[in-house]
mmCIF file of C-alpha atoms in Angstrom:
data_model
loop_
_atom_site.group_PDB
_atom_site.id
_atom_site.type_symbol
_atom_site.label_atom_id
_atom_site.label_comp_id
_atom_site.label_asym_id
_atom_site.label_seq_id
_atom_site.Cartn_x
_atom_site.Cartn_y
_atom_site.Cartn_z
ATOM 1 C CA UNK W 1 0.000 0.000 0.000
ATOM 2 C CA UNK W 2 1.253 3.555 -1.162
ATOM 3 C CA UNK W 3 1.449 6.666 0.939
ATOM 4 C CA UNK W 4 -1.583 7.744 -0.797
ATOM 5 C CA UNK W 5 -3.884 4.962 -1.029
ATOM 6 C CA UNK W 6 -3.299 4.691 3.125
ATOM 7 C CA UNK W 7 -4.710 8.173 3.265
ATOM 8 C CA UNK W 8 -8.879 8.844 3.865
ATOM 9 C CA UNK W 9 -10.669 10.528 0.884
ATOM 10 C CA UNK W 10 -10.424 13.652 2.449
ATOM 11 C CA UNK W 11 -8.457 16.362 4.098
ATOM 12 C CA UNK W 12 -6.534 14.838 7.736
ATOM 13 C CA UNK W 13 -8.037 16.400 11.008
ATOM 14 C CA UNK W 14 -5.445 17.506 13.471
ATOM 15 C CA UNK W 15 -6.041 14.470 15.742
ATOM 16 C CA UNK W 16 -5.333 12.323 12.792
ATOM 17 C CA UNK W 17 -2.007 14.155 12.379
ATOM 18 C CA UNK W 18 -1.105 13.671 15.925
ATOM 19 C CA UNK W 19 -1.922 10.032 15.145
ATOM 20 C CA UNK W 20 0.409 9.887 12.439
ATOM 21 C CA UNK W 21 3.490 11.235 14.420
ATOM 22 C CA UNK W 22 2.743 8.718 17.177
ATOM 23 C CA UNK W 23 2.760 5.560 14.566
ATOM 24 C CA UNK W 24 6.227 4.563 14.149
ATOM 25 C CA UNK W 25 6.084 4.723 10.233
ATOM 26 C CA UNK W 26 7.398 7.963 10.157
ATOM 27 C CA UNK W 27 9.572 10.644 12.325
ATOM 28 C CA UNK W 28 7.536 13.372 11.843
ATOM 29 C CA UNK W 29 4.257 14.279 10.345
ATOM 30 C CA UNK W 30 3.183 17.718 10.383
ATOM 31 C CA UNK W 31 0.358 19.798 8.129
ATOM 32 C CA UNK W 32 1.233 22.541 5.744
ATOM 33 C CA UNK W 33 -1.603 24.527 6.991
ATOM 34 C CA UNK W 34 -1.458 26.564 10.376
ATOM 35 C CA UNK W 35 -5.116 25.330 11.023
ATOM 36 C CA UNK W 36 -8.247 23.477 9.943
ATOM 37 C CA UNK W 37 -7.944 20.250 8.284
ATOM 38 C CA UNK W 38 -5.111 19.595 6.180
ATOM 39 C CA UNK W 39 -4.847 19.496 2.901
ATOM 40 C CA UNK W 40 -1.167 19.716 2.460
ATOM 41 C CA UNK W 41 1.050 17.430 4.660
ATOM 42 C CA UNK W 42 4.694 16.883 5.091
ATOM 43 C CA UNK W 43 5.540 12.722 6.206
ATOM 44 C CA UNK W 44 9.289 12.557 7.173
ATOM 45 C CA UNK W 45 11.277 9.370 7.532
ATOM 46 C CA UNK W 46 15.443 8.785 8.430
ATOM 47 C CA UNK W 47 15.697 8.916 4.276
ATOM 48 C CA UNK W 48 13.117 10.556 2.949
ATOM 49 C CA UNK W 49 10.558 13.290 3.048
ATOM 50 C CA UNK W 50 7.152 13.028 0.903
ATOM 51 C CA UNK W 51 4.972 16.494 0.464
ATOM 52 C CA UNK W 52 1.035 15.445 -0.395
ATOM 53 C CA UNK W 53 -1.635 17.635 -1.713
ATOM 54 C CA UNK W 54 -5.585 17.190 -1.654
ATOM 55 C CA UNK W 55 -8.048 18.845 -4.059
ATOM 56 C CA UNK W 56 -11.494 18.042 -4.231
ATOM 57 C CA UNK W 57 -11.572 16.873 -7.690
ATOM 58 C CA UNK W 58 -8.366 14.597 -7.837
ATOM 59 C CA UNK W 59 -8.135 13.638 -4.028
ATOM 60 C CA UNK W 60 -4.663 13.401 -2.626
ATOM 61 C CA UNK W 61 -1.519 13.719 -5.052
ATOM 62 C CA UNK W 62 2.463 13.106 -3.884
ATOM 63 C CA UNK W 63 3.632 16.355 -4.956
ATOM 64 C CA UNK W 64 7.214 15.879 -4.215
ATOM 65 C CA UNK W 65 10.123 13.434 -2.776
ATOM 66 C CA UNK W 66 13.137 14.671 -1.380
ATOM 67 C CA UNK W 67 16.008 12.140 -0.285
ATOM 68 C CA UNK W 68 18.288 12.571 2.709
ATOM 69 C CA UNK W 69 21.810 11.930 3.007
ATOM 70 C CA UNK W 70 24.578 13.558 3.907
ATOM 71 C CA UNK W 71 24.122 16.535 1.690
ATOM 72 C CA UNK W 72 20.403 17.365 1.727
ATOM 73 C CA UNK W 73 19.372 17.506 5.763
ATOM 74 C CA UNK W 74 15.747 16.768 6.835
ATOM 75 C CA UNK W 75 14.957 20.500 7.053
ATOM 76 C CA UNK W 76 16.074 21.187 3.843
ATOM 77 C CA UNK W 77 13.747 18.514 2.561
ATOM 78 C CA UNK W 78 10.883 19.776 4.551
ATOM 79 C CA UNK W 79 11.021 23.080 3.015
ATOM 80 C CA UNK W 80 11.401 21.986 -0.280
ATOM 81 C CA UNK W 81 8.302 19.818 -0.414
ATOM 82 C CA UNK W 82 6.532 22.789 1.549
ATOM 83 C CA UNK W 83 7.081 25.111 -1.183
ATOM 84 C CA UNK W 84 6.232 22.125 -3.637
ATOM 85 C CA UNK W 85 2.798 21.709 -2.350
ATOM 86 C CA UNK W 86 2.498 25.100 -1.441
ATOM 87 C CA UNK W 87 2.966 25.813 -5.111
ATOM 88 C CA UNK W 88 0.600 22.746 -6.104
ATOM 89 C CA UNK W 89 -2.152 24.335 -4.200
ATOM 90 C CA UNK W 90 -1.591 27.854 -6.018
ATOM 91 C CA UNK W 91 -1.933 26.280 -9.270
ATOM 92 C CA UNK W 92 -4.824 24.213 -8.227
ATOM 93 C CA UNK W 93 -6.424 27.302 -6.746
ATOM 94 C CA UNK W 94 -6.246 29.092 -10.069
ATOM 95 C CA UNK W 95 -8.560 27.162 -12.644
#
């Protein structure tokens, strides 16, 4: 099962997020969003982090993988997928 398909057909609630972190799949999962549901979240593992997206017509899309190792550090990934879904959801917003 994918990141994606493991995901409800909808934005995540914050106690859903605080779910997530507490699962030992991943080191950190945290919402693009300062509030509300999210529809942008950031997973984060020792090797990798994923940046997801959800629209309403297309449901939730991996919007961007970033690798870690010795020359990329986690927060460097972070931000990078951030401003990858951050991005997604501009375009999205604008058709």
């Amino acid at each position: 099962m994918t990141l994606i398909d493991s995901l409800p057909p909808r934005p995540l609630e914050p106690q859903e997020l605080t779910s997530l972190n507490r699962a030992d799949t991943f080191e950190l999962v945290v919402a693009v969003e300062s509030d509300g549901p999210a529809r942008g979240v950031l997973f984060a593992t020792d090797s990798w982090v994923k940046g997801v997206a959800y629209d309403d017509a297309s449901g939730w899309t991996l919007v961007e993988t970033v690798t870690l190792d010795e020359e990329t550090a986690r927060i460097d990934g972070l931000q990078a997928c951030e401003d990858a879904v951050r991005s997604f959801q501009n375009d999205e917003n604008e058709e």
